[in-house]
Coordinates of C-alpha atoms in Angstrom, one line a residue:
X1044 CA 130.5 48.9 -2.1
X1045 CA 133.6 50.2 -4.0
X1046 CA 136.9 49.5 -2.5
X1047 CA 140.3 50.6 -3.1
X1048 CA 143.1 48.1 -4.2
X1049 CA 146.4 48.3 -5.2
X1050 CA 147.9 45.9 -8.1
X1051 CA 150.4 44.5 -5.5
X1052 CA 148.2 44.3 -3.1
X1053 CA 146.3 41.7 -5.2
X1054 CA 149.1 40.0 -6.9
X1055 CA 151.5 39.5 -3.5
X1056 CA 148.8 39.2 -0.9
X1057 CA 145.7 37.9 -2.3
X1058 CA 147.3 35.6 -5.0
X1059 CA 145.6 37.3 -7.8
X1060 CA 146.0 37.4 -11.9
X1061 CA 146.7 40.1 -13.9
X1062 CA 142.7 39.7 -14.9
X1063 CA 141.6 40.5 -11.3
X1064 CA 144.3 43.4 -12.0
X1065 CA 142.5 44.5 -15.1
X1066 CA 138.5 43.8 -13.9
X1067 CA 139.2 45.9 -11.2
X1068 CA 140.8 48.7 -12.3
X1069 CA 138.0 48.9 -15.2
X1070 CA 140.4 48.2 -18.1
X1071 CA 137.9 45.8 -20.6
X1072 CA 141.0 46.1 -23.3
X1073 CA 143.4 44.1 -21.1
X1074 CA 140.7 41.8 -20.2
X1075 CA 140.4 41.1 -23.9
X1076 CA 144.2 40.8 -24.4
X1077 CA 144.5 38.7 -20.9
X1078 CA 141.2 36.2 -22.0
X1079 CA 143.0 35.5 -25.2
X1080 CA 146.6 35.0 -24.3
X1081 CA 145.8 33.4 -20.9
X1082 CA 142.1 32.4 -21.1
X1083 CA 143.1 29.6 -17.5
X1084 CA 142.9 32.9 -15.7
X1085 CA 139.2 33.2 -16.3
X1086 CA 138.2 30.4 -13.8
X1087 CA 141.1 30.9 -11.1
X1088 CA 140.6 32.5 -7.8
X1089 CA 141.8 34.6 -5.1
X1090 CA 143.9 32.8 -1.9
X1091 CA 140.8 32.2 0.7
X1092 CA 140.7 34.3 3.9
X1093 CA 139.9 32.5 7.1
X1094 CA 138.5 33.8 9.9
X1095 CA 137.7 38.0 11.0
X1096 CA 134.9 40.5 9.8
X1097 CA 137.1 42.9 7.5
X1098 CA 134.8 43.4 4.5
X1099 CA 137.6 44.4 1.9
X1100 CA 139.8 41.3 2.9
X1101 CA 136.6 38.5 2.7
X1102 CA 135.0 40.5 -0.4
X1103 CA 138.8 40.2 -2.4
X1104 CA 139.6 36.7 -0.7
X1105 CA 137.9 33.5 -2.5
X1106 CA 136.9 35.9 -5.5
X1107 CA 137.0 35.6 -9.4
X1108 CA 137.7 37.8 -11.9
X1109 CA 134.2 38.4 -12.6
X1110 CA 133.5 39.4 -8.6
X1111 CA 136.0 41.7 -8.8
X1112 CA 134.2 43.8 -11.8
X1113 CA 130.8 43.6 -9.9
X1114 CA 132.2 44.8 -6.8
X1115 CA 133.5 47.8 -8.5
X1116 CA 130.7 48.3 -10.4
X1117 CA 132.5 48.0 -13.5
X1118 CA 129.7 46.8 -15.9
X1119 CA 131.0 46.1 -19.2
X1120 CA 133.4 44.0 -18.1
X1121 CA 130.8 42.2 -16.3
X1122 CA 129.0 41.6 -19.1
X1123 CA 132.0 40.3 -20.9
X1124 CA 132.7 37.8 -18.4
X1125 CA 129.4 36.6 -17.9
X1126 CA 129.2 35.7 -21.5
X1127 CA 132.5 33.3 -21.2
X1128 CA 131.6 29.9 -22.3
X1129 CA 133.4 29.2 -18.9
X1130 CA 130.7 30.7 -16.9
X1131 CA 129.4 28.0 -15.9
X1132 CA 132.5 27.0 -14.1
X1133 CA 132.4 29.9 -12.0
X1134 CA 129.1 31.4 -11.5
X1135 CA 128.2 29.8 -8.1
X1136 CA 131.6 30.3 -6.3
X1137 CA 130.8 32.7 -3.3
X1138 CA 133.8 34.9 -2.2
X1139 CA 135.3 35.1 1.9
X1140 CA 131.9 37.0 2.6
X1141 CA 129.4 34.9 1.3
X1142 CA 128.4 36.7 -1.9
X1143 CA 127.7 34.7 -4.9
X1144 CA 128.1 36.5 -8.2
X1145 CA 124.4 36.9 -8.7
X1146 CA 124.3 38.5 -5.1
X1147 CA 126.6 41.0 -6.1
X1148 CA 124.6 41.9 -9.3
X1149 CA 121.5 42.1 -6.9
X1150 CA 123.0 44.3 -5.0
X1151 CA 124.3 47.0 -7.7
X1152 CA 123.0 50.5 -7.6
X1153 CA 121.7 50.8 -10.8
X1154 CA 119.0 48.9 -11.2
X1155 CA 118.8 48.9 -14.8
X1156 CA 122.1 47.6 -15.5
X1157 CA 121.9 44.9 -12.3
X1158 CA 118.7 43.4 -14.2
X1159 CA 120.5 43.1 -18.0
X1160 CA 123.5 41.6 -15.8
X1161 CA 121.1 38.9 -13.8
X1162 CA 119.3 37.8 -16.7
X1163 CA 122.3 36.8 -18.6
X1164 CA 123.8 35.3 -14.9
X1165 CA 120.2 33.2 -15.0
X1166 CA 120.5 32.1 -18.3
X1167 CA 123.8 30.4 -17.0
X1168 CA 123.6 26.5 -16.8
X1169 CA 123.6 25.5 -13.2
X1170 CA 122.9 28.7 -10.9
X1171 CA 122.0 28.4 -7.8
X1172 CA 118.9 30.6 -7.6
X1173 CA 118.7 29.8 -4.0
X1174 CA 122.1 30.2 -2.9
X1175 CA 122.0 31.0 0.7
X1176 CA 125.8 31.4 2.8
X1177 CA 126.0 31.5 6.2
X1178 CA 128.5 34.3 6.2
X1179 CA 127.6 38.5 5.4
X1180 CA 125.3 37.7 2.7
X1181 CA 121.4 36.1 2.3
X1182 CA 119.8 34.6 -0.4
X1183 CA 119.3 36.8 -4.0
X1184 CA 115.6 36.9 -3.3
X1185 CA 116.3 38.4 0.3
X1186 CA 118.4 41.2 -0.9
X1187 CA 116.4 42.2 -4.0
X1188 CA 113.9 42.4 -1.6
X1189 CA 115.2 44.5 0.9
X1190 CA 116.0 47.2 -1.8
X1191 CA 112.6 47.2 -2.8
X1192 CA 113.4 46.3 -6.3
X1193 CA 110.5 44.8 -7.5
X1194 CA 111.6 44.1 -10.8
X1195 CA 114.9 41.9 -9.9
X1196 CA 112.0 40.1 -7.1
X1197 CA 109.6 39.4 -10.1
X1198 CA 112.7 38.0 -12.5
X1199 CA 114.3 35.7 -9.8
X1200 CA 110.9 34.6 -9.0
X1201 CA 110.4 33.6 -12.3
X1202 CA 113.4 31.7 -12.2
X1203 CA 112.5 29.7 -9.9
X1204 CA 113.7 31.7 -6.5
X1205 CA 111.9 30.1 -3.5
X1206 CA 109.5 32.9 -1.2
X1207 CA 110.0 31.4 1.7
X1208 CA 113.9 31.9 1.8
X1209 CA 115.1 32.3 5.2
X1210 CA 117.8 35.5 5.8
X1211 CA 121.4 34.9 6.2
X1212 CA 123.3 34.8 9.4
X1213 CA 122.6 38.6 10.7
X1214 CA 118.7 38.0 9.2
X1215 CA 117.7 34.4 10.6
X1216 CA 114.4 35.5 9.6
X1217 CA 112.0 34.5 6.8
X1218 CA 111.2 36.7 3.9
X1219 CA 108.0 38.0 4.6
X1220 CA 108.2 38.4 8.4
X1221 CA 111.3 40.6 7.7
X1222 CA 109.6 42.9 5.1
X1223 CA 106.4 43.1 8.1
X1224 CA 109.1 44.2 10.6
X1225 CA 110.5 46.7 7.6
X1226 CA 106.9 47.5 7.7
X1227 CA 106.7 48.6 10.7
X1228 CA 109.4 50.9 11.0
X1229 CA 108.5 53.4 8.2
X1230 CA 106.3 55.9 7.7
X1231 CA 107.7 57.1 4.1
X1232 CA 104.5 56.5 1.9
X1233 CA 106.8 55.5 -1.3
X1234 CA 108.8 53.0 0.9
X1235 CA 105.4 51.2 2.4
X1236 CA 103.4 50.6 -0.9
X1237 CA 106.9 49.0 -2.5
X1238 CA 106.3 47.1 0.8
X1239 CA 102.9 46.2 0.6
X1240 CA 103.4 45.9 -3.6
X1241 CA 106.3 43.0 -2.7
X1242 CA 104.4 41.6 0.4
X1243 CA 101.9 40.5 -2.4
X1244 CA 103.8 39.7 -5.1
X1245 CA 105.8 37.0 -2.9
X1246 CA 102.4 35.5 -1.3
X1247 CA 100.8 35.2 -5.0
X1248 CA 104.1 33.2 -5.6
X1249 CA 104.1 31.0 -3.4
X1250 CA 105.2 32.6 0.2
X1251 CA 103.2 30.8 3.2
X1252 CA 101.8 33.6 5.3
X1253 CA 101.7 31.0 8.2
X1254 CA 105.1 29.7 8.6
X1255 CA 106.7 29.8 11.7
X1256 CA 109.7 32.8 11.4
X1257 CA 112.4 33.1 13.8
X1258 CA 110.4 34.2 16.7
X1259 CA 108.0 31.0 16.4
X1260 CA 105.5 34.0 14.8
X1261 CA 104.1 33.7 11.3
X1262 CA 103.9 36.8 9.0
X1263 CA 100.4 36.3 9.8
X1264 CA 100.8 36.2 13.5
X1265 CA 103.2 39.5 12.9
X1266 CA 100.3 41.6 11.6
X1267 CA 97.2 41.1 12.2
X1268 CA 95.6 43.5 15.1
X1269 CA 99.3 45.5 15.1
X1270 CA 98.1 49.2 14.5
X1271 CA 101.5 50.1 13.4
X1272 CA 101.7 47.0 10.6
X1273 CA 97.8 46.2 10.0
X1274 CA 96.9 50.3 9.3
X1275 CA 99.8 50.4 6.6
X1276 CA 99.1 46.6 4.9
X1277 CA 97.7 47.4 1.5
X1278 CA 93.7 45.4 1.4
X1279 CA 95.0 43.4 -1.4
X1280 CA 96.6 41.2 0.9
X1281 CA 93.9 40.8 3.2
X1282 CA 91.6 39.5 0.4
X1283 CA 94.5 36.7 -0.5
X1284 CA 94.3 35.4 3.3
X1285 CA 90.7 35.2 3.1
X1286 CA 90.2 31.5 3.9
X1287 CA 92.0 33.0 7.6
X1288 CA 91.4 36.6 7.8
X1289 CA 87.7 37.1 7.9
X1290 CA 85.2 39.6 9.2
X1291 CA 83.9 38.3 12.4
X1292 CA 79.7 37.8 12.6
X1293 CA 77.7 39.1 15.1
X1294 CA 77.0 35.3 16.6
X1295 CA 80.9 34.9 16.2
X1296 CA 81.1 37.8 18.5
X1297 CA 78.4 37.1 20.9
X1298 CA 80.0 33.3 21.4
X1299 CA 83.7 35.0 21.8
X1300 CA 82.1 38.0 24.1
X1301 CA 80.6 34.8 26.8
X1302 CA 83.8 32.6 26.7
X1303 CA 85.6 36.1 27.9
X1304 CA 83.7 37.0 30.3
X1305 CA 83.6 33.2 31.5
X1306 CA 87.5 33.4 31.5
X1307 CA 88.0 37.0 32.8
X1308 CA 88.1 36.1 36.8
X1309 CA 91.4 33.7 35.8
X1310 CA 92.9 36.8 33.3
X1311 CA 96.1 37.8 34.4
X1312 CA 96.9 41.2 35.2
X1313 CA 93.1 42.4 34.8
X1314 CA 91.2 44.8 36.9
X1315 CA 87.8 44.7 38.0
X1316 CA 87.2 48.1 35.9
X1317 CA 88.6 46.4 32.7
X1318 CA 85.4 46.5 30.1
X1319 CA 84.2 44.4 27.7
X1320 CA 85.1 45.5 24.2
X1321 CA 82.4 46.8 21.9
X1322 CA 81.5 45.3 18.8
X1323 CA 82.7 48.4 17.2
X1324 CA 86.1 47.7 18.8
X1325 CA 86.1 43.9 18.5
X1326 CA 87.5 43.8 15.0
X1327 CA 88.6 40.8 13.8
X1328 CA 88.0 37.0 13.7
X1329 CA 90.7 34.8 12.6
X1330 CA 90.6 31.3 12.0
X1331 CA 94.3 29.7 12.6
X1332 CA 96.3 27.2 10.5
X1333 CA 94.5 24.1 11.5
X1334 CA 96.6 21.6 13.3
X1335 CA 99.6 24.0 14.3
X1336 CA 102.3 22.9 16.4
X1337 CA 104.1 25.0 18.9
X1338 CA 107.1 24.1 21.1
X1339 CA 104.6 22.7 23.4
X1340 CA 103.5 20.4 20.3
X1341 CA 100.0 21.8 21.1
X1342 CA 97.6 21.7 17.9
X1343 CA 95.3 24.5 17.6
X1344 CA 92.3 23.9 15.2
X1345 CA 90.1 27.2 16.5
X1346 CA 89.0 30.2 15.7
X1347 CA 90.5 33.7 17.6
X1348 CA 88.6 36.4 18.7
X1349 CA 91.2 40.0 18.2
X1350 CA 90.3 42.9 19.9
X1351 CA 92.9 45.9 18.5
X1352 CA 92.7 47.3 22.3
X1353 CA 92.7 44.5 24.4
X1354 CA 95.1 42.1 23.6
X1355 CA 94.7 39.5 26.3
X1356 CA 91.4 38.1 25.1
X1357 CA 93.4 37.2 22.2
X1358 CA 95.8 35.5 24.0
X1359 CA 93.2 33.7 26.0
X1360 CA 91.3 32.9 23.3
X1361 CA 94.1 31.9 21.4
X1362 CA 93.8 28.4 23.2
X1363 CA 90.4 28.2 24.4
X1364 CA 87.8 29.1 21.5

């Protein structure tokens, strides 16, 4: 996001150079001029701002040069920073809000010019791939993935990103149980293959489809037998969680089918007319990370019998089979 600064405003209030003057008003000559005659204003830094949620005051406050340039969008001069020899100094110093400079090329509209920008910020010495703050902004990973930029996911992947980054402070969530919620809130068929396409990408790199998210739910736990995640979840990703996500057999059913019916008197909430599911409707058997431990440090080492229409036997089978 843009935003609109005067030259005294940066000078008097945030303790700025005339190269924060220059980066962000787009002027690449008088950057030139400044990084010759004054090259000590390169690594220096904006007074820091404590405390509040303004988004102009923490994106100026704490910031470089070179943040300046990214926020407007200014991406010559980026580039020309970037290549500094100082870099180094400077290129994990997160502003007032949290961003890092390589969250702030993540985050630039055009794509094109945001991956030239984060491969020379990667070829830096010494970037934190994984730079997560605690303030506005999540990890690189989590916000190339929200934008469904599956280019900038592949290159900071490559780079050694970790898949099972947790969100920031508004996103305490891990990656892929955030992009199953995202999931489930969209119907746009362009929006839900780049879904499903990064979905995979991040489990064939690495991304454990059963660790515990926010909720104490794994991705896995977050979309199987969900008509509104499982019907949109491209097939792909079913075959890579195989060794859990299986077919169930007809004696695999038939054994499930005579535990419920043992357990049904002791069901909560269940009426005498409540049926047994049909095979037909009794669609999936799911065998559970072995040894998992809940806040009641119970392990489960079982097998789970899902019905997509009567989600209490998975519950109660959950614990039992």
């Amino acid at each position: 996001m843009r935003i609109n600064l005067s030259t005294n405003g940066i000078k008097n209030f945030y303790l700025g150079t005339d190269l924060h003057v220059a980066a962000i008003n787009g002027d690449l000559v008088e950057v030139e001029r400044i990084l010759a005659e004054h090259p000590e204003q390169y690594k220096q830094i904006t007074r820091s701002e404590r405390g509040g949620w303004d988004y102009v005051r923490l994106s100026c406050s704490r910031a470089t040069a070179l943040h300046y340039a990214l926020i407007q969008q200014w991406y010559s001069i980026a580039e020309r920073l970037l290549q500094h020899t100082d870099c180094p100094i400077i290129i994990n110093i997160a502003n007032s809000a949290g961003a890092s400079i390589l969250n702030l090329i993540v985050l630039l509209p055009d794509r094109e010019q945001a991956l030239n920008l984060a491969k020379l910020a990667l070829d830096i010495k010494g970037i934190q791939v994984n730079n997560v703050n605690s303030n506005l902004f999540s990890s690189p990973l989590y916000h190339a993935s929200e934008m469904g930029n599956l280019e900038m996911v592949r290159l900071l992947l490559d780079r050694g990103a970790d898949p099972n980054v947790v969100g920031g402070i508004h996103v305490r969530e891990s990656l892929l149980n955030h992009l199953a919620e995202k999931l489930t809130h969209t119907d746009d068929i362009a929006k839900i293959n780049s879904l499903n396409a990064m979905i995979l990408l991040l489990i064939d790199r690495g991304a454990d489809p059963k660790r515990f998210g926010q909720s104490g739910a794994t991705f896995f736990d977050d979309v199987i037998g969900k008509k509104d995640i499982e019907s949109k979840l491209d097939p792909k990703i079913k075959e890579r969680l195989q060794d859990i996500w299986k077919i169930s057999s007809a004696e695999e059913i038939t054994k499930a089918k005579e535990i419920y019916w043992a357990l049904q008197p002791f069901a909560p909430d269940t009426g005498e007319s409540f049926q047994s599911p049909s095979l037909e409707d009794t669609a999936l058997l799911v065998n559970l990370k072995k040894e998992r431990k809940r806040a009641k440090r119970s392990d489960y080492d079982c097998t789970v019998l899902y019905d997509r229409e009567h989600r209490f036997i998975y519950q109660i089978c959950k614990t039992t089979l």
